mmCIF file of C-alpha atoms in Angstrom:
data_model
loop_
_atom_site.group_PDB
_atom_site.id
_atom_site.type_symbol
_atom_site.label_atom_id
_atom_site.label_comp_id
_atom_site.label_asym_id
_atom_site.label_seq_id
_atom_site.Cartn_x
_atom_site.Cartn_y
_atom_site.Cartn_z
ATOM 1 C CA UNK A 475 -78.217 66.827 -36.720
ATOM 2 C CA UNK A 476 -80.490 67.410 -33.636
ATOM 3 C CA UNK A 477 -78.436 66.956 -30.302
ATOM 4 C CA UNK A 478 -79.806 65.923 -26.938
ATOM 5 C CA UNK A 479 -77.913 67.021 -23.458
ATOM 6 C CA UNK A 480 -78.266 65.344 -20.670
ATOM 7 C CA UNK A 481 -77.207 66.174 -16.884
ATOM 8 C CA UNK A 482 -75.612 63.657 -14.994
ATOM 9 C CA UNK A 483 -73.416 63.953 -11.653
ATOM 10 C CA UNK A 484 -69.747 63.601 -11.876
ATOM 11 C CA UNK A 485 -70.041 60.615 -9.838
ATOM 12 C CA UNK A 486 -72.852 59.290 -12.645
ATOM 13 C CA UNK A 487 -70.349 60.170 -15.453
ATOM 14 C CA UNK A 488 -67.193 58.413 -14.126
ATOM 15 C CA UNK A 489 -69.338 54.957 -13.946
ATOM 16 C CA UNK A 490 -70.438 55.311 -17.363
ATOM 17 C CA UNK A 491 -67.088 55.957 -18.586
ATOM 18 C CA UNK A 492 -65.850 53.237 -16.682
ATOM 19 C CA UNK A 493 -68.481 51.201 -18.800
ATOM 20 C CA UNK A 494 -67.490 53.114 -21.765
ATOM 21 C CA UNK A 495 -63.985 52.358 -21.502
ATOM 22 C CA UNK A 496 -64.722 48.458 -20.558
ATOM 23 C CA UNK A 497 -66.851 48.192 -23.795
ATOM 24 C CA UNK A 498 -64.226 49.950 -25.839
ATOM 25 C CA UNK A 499 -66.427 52.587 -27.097
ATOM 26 C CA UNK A 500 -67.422 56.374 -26.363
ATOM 27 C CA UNK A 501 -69.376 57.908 -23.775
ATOM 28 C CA UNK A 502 -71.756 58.542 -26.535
ATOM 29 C CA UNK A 503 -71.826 55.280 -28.242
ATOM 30 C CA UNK A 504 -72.617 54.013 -24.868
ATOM 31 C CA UNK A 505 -75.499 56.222 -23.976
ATOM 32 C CA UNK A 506 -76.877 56.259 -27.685
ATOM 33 C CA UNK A 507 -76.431 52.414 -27.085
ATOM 34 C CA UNK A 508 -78.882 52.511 -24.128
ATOM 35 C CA UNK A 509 -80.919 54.244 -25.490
ATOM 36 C CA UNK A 510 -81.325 52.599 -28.667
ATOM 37 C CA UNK A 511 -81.691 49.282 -26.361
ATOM 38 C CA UNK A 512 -84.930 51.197 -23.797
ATOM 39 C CA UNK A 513 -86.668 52.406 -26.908
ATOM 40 C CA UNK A 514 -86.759 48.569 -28.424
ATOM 41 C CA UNK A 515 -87.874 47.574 -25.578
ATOM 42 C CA UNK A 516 -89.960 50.259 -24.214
ATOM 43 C CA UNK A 517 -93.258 48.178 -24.715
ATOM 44 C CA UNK A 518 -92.021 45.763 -21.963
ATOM 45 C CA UNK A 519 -93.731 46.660 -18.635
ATOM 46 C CA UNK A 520 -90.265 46.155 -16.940
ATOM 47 C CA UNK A 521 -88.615 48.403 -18.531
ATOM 48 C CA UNK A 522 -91.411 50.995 -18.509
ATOM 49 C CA UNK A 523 -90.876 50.603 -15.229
ATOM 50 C CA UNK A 524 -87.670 51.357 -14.892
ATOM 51 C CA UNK A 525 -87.792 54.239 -16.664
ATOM 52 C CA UNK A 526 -90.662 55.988 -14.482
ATOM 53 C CA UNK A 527 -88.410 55.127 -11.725
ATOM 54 C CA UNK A 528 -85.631 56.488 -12.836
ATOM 55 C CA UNK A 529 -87.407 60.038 -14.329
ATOM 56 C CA UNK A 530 -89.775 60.062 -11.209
ATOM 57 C CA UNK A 531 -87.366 59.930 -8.582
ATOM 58 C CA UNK A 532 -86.623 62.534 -6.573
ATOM 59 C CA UNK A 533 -82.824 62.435 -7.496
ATOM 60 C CA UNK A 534 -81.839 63.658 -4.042
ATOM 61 C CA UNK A 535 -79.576 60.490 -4.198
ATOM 62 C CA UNK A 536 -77.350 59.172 -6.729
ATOM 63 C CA UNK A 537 -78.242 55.987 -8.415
ATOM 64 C CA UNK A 538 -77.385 52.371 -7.449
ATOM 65 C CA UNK A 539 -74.878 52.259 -10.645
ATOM 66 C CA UNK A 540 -73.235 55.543 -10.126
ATOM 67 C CA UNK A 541 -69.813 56.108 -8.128
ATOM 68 C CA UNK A 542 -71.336 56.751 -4.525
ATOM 69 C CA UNK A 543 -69.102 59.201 -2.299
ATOM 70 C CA UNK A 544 -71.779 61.602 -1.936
ATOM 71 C CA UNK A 545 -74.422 59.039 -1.125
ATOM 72 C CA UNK A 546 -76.620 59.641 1.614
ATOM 73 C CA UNK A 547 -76.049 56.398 2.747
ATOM 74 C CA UNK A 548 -72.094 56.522 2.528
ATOM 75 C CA UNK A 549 -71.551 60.178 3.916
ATOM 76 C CA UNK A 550 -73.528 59.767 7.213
ATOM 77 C CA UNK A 551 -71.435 56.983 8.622
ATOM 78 C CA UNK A 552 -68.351 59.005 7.413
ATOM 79 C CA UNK A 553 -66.118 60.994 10.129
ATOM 80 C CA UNK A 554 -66.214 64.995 10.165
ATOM 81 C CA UNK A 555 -64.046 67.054 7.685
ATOM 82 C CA UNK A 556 -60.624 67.173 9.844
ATOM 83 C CA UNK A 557 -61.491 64.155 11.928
ATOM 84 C CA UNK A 558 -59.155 61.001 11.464
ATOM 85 C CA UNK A 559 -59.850 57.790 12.742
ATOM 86 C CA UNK A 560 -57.044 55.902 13.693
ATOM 87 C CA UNK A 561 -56.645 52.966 16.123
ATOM 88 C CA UNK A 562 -58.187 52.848 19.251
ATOM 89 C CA UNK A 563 -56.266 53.320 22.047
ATOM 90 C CA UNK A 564 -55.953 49.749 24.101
ATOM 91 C CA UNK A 565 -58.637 49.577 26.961
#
C-alpha cells in the first residue's frame, strides 16, 4: 500500500491528537478523515481556498488550530528566559 508522510510541528501534532482522542479514533483515521472530507469537496471554491492558503503560506507561523507556544504572536509579549514576573512592588 502506497504511504504518504507528512511534516507537522509538535505543537500541530498535539492538537490533532487532541482531536483524535476527542473523536475516539487514530491520528491516522483522523487525517485520512480530512482528507477524504477536502477531496469531496475540493470543487467548492471555499475550500480550494483554504487549501492554497494553507500550502501557500509561508509557514513561518503555526496555524490558528495548532497548540501556539511558539507563536510569534504569543512569544513576543513573553518575559526573557530566567526572567520571572511576580507582583509589583506597591507604589
Amino acid at each position: 500500500m502506497p504511504t504518504i508522510r507528512i511534516h507537522v510541528e509538535h505543537e500541530e501534532l498535539a492538537a490533532i491528537r487532541r482531536r483524535a482522542e476527542a473523536q475516539g479514533v487514530k491520528v491516522a483515521d483522523l487525517v485520512y478523515g480530512a482528507l477524504n472530507c477536502s477531496m469531496s469537496h475540493s470543487r467548492e471554491p471555499y475550500c480550494t481556498g483554504r487549501i492554497k492558503d494553507a500550502t501557500h503560506g509561508s509557514r513561518a507561523d503555526l496555524p490558528p488550530w495548532s497548540d501556539s507556544a511558539r507563536s510569534i504572536g504569543i512569544y513576543q509579549g513573553q518575559p526573557d528566559i530566567g526572567e520571572q514576573r511576580g507582583p509589583r512592588p506597591a507604589d
